[in-house]
XYZ file of C-alpha atoms in Angstrom:
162
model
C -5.841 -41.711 261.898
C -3.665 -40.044 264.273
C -3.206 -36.450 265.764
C -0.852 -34.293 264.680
C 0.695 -31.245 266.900
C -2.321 -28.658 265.973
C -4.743 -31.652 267.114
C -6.555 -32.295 263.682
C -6.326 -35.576 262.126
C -3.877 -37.112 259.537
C -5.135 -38.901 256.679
C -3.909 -42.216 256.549
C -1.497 -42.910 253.195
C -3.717 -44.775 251.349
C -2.278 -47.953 249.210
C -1.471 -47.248 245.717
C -1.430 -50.353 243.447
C 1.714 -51.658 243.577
C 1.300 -51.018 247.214
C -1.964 -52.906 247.276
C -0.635 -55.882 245.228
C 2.404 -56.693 247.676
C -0.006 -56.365 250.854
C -2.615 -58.127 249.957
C 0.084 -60.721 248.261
C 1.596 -60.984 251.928
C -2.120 -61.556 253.816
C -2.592 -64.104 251.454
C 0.575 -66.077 252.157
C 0.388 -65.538 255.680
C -3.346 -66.467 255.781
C -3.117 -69.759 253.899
C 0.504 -71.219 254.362
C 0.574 -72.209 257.868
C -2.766 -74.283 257.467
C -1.131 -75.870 253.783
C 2.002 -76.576 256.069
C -0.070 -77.856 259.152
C -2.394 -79.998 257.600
C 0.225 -82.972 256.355
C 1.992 -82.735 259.594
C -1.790 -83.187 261.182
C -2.541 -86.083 259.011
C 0.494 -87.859 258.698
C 1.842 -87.349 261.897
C -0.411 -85.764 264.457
C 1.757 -82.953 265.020
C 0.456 -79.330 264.801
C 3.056 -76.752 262.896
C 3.965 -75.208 266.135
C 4.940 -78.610 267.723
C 6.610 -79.770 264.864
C 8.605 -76.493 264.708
C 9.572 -76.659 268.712
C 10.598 -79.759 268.182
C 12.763 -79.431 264.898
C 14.539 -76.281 266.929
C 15.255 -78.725 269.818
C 15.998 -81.691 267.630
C 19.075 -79.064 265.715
C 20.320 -77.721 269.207
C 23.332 -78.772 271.116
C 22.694 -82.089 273.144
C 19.058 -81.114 271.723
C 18.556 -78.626 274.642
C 17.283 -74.946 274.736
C 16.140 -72.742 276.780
C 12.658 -72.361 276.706
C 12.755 -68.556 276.178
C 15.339 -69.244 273.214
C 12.761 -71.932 271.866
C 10.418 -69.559 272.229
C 11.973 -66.896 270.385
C 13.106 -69.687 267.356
C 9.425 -70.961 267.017
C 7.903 -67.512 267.024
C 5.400 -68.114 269.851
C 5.307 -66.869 273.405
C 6.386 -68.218 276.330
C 3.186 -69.106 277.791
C 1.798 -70.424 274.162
C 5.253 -72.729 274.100
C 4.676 -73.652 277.862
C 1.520 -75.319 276.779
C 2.980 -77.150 273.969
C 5.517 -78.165 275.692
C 3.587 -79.811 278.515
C 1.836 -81.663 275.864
C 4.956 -82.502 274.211
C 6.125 -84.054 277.878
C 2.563 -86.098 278.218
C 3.748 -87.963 275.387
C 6.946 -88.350 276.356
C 8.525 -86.201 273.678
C 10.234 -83.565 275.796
C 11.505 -83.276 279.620
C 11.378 -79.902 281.179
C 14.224 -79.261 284.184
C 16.216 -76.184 285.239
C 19.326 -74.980 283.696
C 22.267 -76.170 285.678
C 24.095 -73.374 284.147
C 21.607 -70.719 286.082
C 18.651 -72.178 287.624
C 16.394 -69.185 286.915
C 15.854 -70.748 283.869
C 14.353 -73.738 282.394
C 15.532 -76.213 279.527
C 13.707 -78.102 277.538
C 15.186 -81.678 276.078
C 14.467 -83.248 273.256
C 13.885 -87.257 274.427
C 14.869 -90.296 271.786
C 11.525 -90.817 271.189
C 10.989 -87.246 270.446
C 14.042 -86.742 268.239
C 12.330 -89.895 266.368
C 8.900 -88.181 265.851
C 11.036 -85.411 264.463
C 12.847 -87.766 261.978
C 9.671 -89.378 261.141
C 8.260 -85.960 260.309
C 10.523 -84.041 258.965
C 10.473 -85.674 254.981
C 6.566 -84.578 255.263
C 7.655 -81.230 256.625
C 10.022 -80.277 253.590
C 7.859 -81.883 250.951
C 5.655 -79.365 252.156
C 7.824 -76.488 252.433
C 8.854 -77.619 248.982
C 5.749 -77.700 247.230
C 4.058 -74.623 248.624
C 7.176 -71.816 248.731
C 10.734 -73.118 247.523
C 10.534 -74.951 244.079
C 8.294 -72.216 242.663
C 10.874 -69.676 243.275
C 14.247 -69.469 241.473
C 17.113 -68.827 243.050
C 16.705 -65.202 243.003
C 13.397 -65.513 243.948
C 14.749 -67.526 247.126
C 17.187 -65.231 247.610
C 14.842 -62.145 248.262
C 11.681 -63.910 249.729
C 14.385 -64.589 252.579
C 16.019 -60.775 251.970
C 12.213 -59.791 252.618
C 11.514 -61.917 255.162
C 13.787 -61.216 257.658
C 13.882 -57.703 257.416
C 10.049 -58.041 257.932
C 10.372 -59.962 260.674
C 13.216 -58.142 262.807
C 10.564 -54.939 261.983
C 7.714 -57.138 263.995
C 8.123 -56.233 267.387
C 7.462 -59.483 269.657
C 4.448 -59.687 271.604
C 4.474 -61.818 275.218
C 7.792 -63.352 275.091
């Protein structure tokens, strides 16, 4: 509840039905399709969603390079929660971190040929699942709002940490 001018307290708007329906409709997909979408990348390939996303992003950029803040932004995930994946991601020899020779304030992250290989290798599991779960049980008008929806929802998500 919050205050209004006098100082008493607003009632919240409560959900109607149709309002009820679409939230709970929305917790539901966000709740259980990132762990449907992890969990082949996990078994097939070792790869969390997150890494598997940073990667993809890198894999589709120019000379597969980005900024980390730009990768950031793409994979939805802070900068200190893609700083950590990315240091994992160099361990194995996936990705090389080194400053921007365009403005050294900034670091780059590259996409290595074995990296841009575990991307290849992954990616048919990846769609199969994105497939599966969301895209071939919508029609094409379906498609066309869930991603109408989506982004408006998500430029309305202020970020958090980046």
């Amino acid at each position: 509840m919050t205050d209004r001018p006098d100082g008493h307290a607003e009632d919240p708007r409560w959900l109607d039905a149709a309002d009820k329906a679409a939230w709970t409709g929305v917790v539901a997909m966000v709740m259980l399709l990132p762990g449907r979408l992890e969990a082949p990348l996990q078994r097939e390939h070792g790869l969390t969603l997150f890494e598997y996303l940073t990667l993809s992003h890198m894999s589709e950029a120019p000379q597969r390079r980005l900024r980390m803040s730009e990768l950031a932004f793409l994979a939805n995930g802070s900068l200190s929660r893609l700083s950590n994946v990315v240091k994992r991601l160099e361990g194995r020899g996936w990705v090389r971190r080194s400053p921007d020779p365009a403005d050294g304030r900034y670091t780059v992250a590259a996409l290595t040929d074995d990296g841009f290989a575990v991307v290849r290798a992954a990616a048919p599991t990846h769609l199969r699942a994105v497939r599966e779960l969301v895209l071939d049980r919508l029609d094409d008008t379906d498609r066309e709002v869930l991603g109408r929806i989506a982004g408006t929802l998500a430029l309305s998500i202020p970020p958090t940490g980046r």
